[in-house]
XYZ file of C-alpha atoms in Angstrom:
344
model
C -22.815 107.978 -195.525
C -26.321 107.194 -196.876
C -26.521 105.747 -199.778
C -29.414 106.453 -201.922
C -30.431 103.109 -203.040
C -29.377 100.032 -200.767
C -31.954 98.026 -201.619
C -18.315 74.428 -211.691
C -16.187 74.124 -208.515
C -13.443 76.226 -208.788
C -10.063 74.811 -208.406
C -7.653 77.274 -208.478
C -4.666 76.262 -210.708
C -1.150 74.836 -209.293
C 0.597 77.527 -211.163
C -1.216 80.350 -209.621
C 0.267 83.990 -210.444
C 1.519 86.335 -208.064
C -1.343 88.506 -208.250
C -3.739 85.526 -206.835
C -3.465 85.731 -202.924
C -5.163 82.926 -200.736
C -6.997 80.633 -202.858
C -10.925 80.703 -202.795
C -10.917 79.093 -199.483
C -8.159 81.295 -197.607
C -9.945 84.312 -199.013
C -13.669 83.044 -197.893
C -12.166 81.553 -194.409
C -10.706 85.423 -193.520
C -14.383 86.919 -194.426
C -16.524 84.137 -192.941
C -14.473 84.661 -189.432
C -14.945 88.389 -189.887
C -18.816 87.215 -190.429
C -19.093 85.350 -187.265
C -17.330 88.131 -185.259
C -19.705 90.792 -186.330
C -22.889 91.764 -185.067
C -25.702 90.343 -187.083
C -27.214 93.703 -188.000
C -23.846 94.570 -189.369
C -23.858 91.567 -191.694
C -27.471 92.303 -193.089
C -26.332 95.823 -193.883
C -23.187 94.518 -195.675
C -24.685 91.933 -197.662
C -27.761 94.220 -198.597
C -25.553 96.056 -200.444
C -23.482 93.325 -201.755
C -26.379 91.460 -203.124
C -27.026 94.418 -205.995
C -24.511 92.590 -208.481
C -26.111 89.159 -207.979
C -27.110 89.252 -211.227
C -23.563 89.613 -212.994
C -21.981 87.749 -210.350
C -24.361 84.940 -208.850
C -23.427 83.709 -205.228
C -21.044 86.745 -204.659
C -23.369 88.891 -202.404
C -22.131 87.980 -198.901
C -19.590 89.001 -197.025
C -18.082 85.573 -196.998
C -18.607 84.652 -200.890
C -17.774 88.265 -202.074
C -14.023 88.042 -200.842
C -13.391 86.321 -204.017
C -14.915 88.985 -206.366
C -11.315 90.656 -206.750
C -9.998 87.605 -208.601
C -13.163 86.514 -209.982
C -13.337 90.225 -212.469
C -9.882 88.877 -213.412
C -11.615 86.163 -215.536
C -11.123 86.322 -219.458
C -12.231 82.407 -220.409
C -15.124 80.567 -219.658
C -12.675 77.331 -219.375
C -10.296 79.343 -217.068
C -8.571 76.682 -214.848
C -8.758 79.240 -211.735
C -11.839 81.368 -212.545
C -14.068 80.344 -214.833
C -17.257 82.858 -215.749
C -19.620 82.985 -218.180
C -19.236 86.622 -218.438
C -15.601 86.885 -218.538
C -15.209 90.153 -217.242
C -11.270 90.364 -217.816
C -10.611 92.806 -215.627
C -6.811 92.777 -215.497
C -5.738 96.180 -215.133
C -6.268 96.093 -211.270
C -3.701 93.071 -210.679
C -1.395 95.243 -209.136
C -3.661 96.262 -206.054
C -3.286 92.659 -204.837
C 0.132 93.193 -203.466
C 3.127 94.990 -202.716
C 6.520 93.739 -203.173
C 8.943 94.782 -200.375
C 12.305 93.330 -201.060
C 13.505 90.670 -198.717
C 16.965 89.043 -198.571
C 15.882 85.260 -199.212
C 18.968 84.661 -197.509
C 18.328 86.052 -194.046
C 20.257 89.043 -194.108
C 18.484 92.945 -194.060
C 17.584 94.147 -197.319
C 19.926 97.368 -197.030
C 19.997 97.278 -193.504
C 16.619 97.747 -193.390
C 13.908 95.841 -191.204
C 9.870 96.142 -190.718
C 10.484 98.380 -188.181
C 12.140 101.109 -190.438
C 8.599 101.602 -191.716
C 8.539 103.825 -194.332
C 11.904 103.563 -195.314
C 11.490 99.994 -196.375
C 7.826 100.568 -197.827
C 9.530 103.159 -200.055
C 11.796 100.576 -201.319
C 9.105 98.143 -202.577
C 9.455 96.500 -206.008
C 6.243 97.389 -207.342
C 2.424 96.761 -206.272
C -0.155 99.097 -205.165
C -1.953 97.165 -202.165
C -1.150 99.878 -199.712
C -2.524 102.688 -202.100
C -5.843 101.090 -202.626
C -6.596 100.454 -198.958
C -5.953 103.808 -197.979
C -7.785 105.433 -200.510
C -10.684 102.884 -199.953
C -11.177 104.148 -196.268
C -11.148 107.958 -197.419
C -13.909 106.937 -200.011
C -16.508 105.305 -197.528
C -16.245 108.603 -195.208
C -17.223 110.268 -198.751
C -19.198 108.264 -201.376
C -23.382 108.806 -201.561
C -23.176 105.958 -204.550
C -24.371 102.677 -203.539
C -22.324 101.051 -206.383
C -18.963 103.084 -205.598
C -19.634 101.392 -201.927
C -20.431 97.877 -203.573
C -17.291 98.113 -205.607
C -15.356 99.341 -203.075
C -16.278 97.053 -200.400
C -15.642 93.638 -202.889
C -12.433 94.582 -203.388
C -11.266 95.775 -199.856
C -12.688 92.519 -198.971
C -10.229 90.824 -201.269
C -7.388 93.185 -201.142
C -7.441 93.104 -197.031
C -7.378 89.117 -197.313
C -4.569 88.932 -199.754
C -2.286 91.070 -197.758
C -2.347 88.711 -194.459
C -0.517 86.166 -197.194
C 3.055 86.966 -196.614
C 3.675 86.244 -200.373
C 1.363 89.328 -201.592
C 4.310 91.779 -199.504
C 7.583 90.946 -200.364
C 9.914 90.011 -203.606
C 12.420 87.577 -202.496
C 16.012 88.915 -203.664
C 18.791 86.384 -204.670
C 21.652 86.848 -206.939
C 19.657 84.670 -209.025
C 16.807 87.111 -208.860
C 18.368 90.352 -208.226
C 14.622 92.027 -209.193
C 12.617 89.659 -206.863
C 11.432 86.058 -206.843
C 7.777 87.336 -208.449
C 6.161 86.654 -204.941
C 7.641 83.302 -204.609
C 6.540 82.182 -207.889
C 10.457 82.251 -209.484
C 10.798 79.031 -206.967
C 9.403 76.241 -208.221
C 9.254 72.515 -207.063
C 9.632 69.095 -207.924
C 6.517 67.126 -208.673
C 4.578 66.052 -206.970
C 4.724 68.643 -204.075
C 2.369 70.492 -202.218
C 2.124 73.261 -203.999
C 3.809 74.051 -207.315
C 5.994 77.012 -206.213
C 6.475 79.059 -203.057
C 3.582 81.432 -203.913
C 1.321 78.327 -204.522
C 1.779 76.530 -201.560
C 1.416 79.693 -198.964
C -1.791 80.353 -201.366
C -3.288 76.942 -200.530
C -2.429 76.890 -196.849
C 0.068 74.159 -197.267
C -2.878 72.479 -199.443
C -4.948 71.870 -196.514
C -8.379 73.046 -197.713
C -8.050 72.376 -201.183
C -11.101 70.804 -202.101
C -13.319 73.514 -200.413
C -13.515 76.163 -202.844
C -16.273 78.887 -203.925
C -18.669 77.986 -207.192
C -21.755 79.333 -208.309
C -23.435 76.794 -205.952
C -21.284 77.409 -203.037
C -24.509 78.627 -200.976
C -25.600 78.127 -197.384
C -26.981 74.709 -196.396
C -24.254 73.016 -199.357
C -21.438 70.308 -197.800
C -18.643 72.790 -199.038
C -20.368 75.859 -197.587
C -20.915 73.693 -194.112
C -17.095 72.916 -194.191
C -16.128 76.311 -194.568
C -18.132 77.512 -191.818
C -17.034 74.690 -189.422
C -13.506 75.369 -190.499
C -13.829 79.070 -189.950
C -15.242 78.436 -186.316
C -12.419 75.951 -185.617
C -9.751 78.434 -186.243
C -11.580 81.116 -184.212
C -11.621 78.565 -180.894
C -7.727 77.611 -181.845
C -6.394 81.136 -182.346
C -9.271 83.384 -181.492
C -7.886 84.726 -178.287
C -3.993 85.302 -179.745
C -3.528 89.213 -179.179
C -3.596 91.351 -181.914
C -0.725 92.971 -181.747
C -1.726 95.997 -183.918
C -4.933 96.527 -181.591
C -7.303 97.185 -184.419
C -10.367 96.456 -181.781
C -9.406 99.982 -179.935
C -10.630 101.593 -183.020
C -13.937 99.430 -183.602
C -16.179 102.074 -181.856
C -14.658 106.052 -182.759
C -16.055 108.251 -184.859
C -15.409 107.220 -188.524
C -12.758 110.023 -189.006
C -10.810 109.068 -186.107
C -11.155 105.430 -187.556
C -9.478 106.424 -190.731
C -6.455 108.692 -188.938
C -5.678 105.211 -187.147
C -5.857 103.184 -190.260
C -3.690 105.276 -192.529
C -1.960 107.897 -190.631
C 0.623 108.873 -188.074
C 1.706 107.120 -185.402
C -0.689 104.006 -185.517
C -0.523 103.711 -189.432
C -2.036 100.052 -188.963
C -2.634 99.458 -192.355
C 0.638 100.083 -193.369
C 1.768 97.998 -190.053
C -0.250 95.086 -191.462
C 1.758 94.926 -194.532
C 5.346 95.110 -192.185
C 3.644 92.612 -189.987
C 3.267 90.010 -192.866
C 6.476 90.889 -193.859
C 8.058 89.269 -190.845
C 6.422 86.418 -191.307
C 7.694 86.160 -194.909
C 11.332 86.458 -193.468
C 10.726 84.240 -190.177
C 8.684 81.262 -191.569
C 8.529 81.689 -195.334
C 12.036 81.779 -196.522
C 13.606 79.879 -193.592
C 14.254 76.536 -193.357
C 13.324 75.944 -196.624
C 15.953 74.831 -199.837
C 15.928 77.565 -202.483
C 19.189 76.970 -203.690
C 18.638 76.123 -207.008
C 20.595 76.633 -210.480
C 18.436 77.567 -213.724
C 17.779 74.509 -215.976
C 17.695 74.531 -219.684
C 14.566 76.309 -219.436
C 15.661 79.010 -217.197
C 13.851 77.424 -214.503
C 14.579 77.242 -210.584
C 13.448 73.867 -209.425
C 13.873 73.251 -205.781
C 13.217 69.975 -203.349
C 9.614 69.799 -201.908
C 9.496 71.592 -198.638
C 9.796 69.185 -195.385
C 6.824 68.056 -193.460
C 8.156 70.182 -190.964
C 8.555 73.250 -193.131
C 4.798 72.373 -194.407
C 3.501 72.263 -190.857
C 5.069 75.287 -189.881
C 3.553 77.432 -192.770
C 0.075 76.044 -191.713
C 0.152 77.025 -188.160
C 1.133 80.399 -189.445
C -1.211 80.992 -192.181
C -3.958 79.584 -190.061
C -2.833 82.189 -187.245
C -2.496 84.947 -189.550
C -6.060 84.430 -191.515
C -7.786 84.176 -187.950
C -6.161 87.435 -186.988
C -7.185 89.463 -190.147
C -10.528 88.108 -190.322
C -11.060 89.497 -186.910
C -9.384 92.715 -187.770
C -11.607 92.476 -190.682
C -14.661 92.410 -188.578
C -13.666 95.647 -187.021
C -13.042 97.382 -190.319
C -16.564 95.890 -191.733
C -18.385 97.202 -188.274
C -17.051 100.731 -189.276
C -17.928 100.550 -192.522
C -21.359 99.203 -192.134
C -22.125 102.060 -190.191
C -20.913 104.399 -193.091
C -23.807 102.620 -195.507
C -26.576 102.860 -193.185
């Protein structure tokens, strides 16, 4: 594809909704890790495209900052607690693109005798969400589109959604007798105050509250203290987890031609995108719903209030989330290498 025309601190509310993935910092960590892993020429190509939206969405014109755009476009109030925007784009019809609710039994047993190894069978049991469908179709888009606008829009959503799916709370619906239709990505399991997060979803969004003070804003620009902190944090994660083997081996398709890349992402036998969801599903089973007291009874307001997660749980969460963010950032760099070639 050769395009014809390349040319207030946000603190997410503790009561974040399920369609908000990693808070701004987590999304930007994934994309900054990708940026640091990309060839400089590819970063230049991608940023040149993304910068075309600078007028309506200032300071979202780089791979790193554009990753928050998928939430920013949902802003419907300039006083919103999680995404203030003077343009109030209010595009909420895309909410289901941010997740897939794969059913998981909170008690640790297999849902309908299915595990991640059952692949497509488990995917077919999803309780809603269109993230998998969005990503597979987006790869096809980049093989066809001649529109800079379409490519810019698709790239921004890809940056966001691919980050979302590294968060296990964007890939599961926790099933219990109390919540037979699922826990809304952990949002129904509330925690007593003060905890590291207001609910199970929020505590994962915030990476156990470790990075809560470094988030996007219209002044989050290179050279600012927060931007420097983000870059340093991404570099530190690459140093700590950068050599962890990628079990899905995205690197093996970095240099293949684009049709082969799309086949590897979307089709049997590799189905790398589907397997990314299933990998995150296993994190939910092995970490998110393990070693935590979620045995609530509904109070008089029909709310499920639980004790704060233990420090051991929060530490395990942070270690798991940081490793996932790093691996996902490196995988994203492979995807962006392929997309940069399509844009040029």
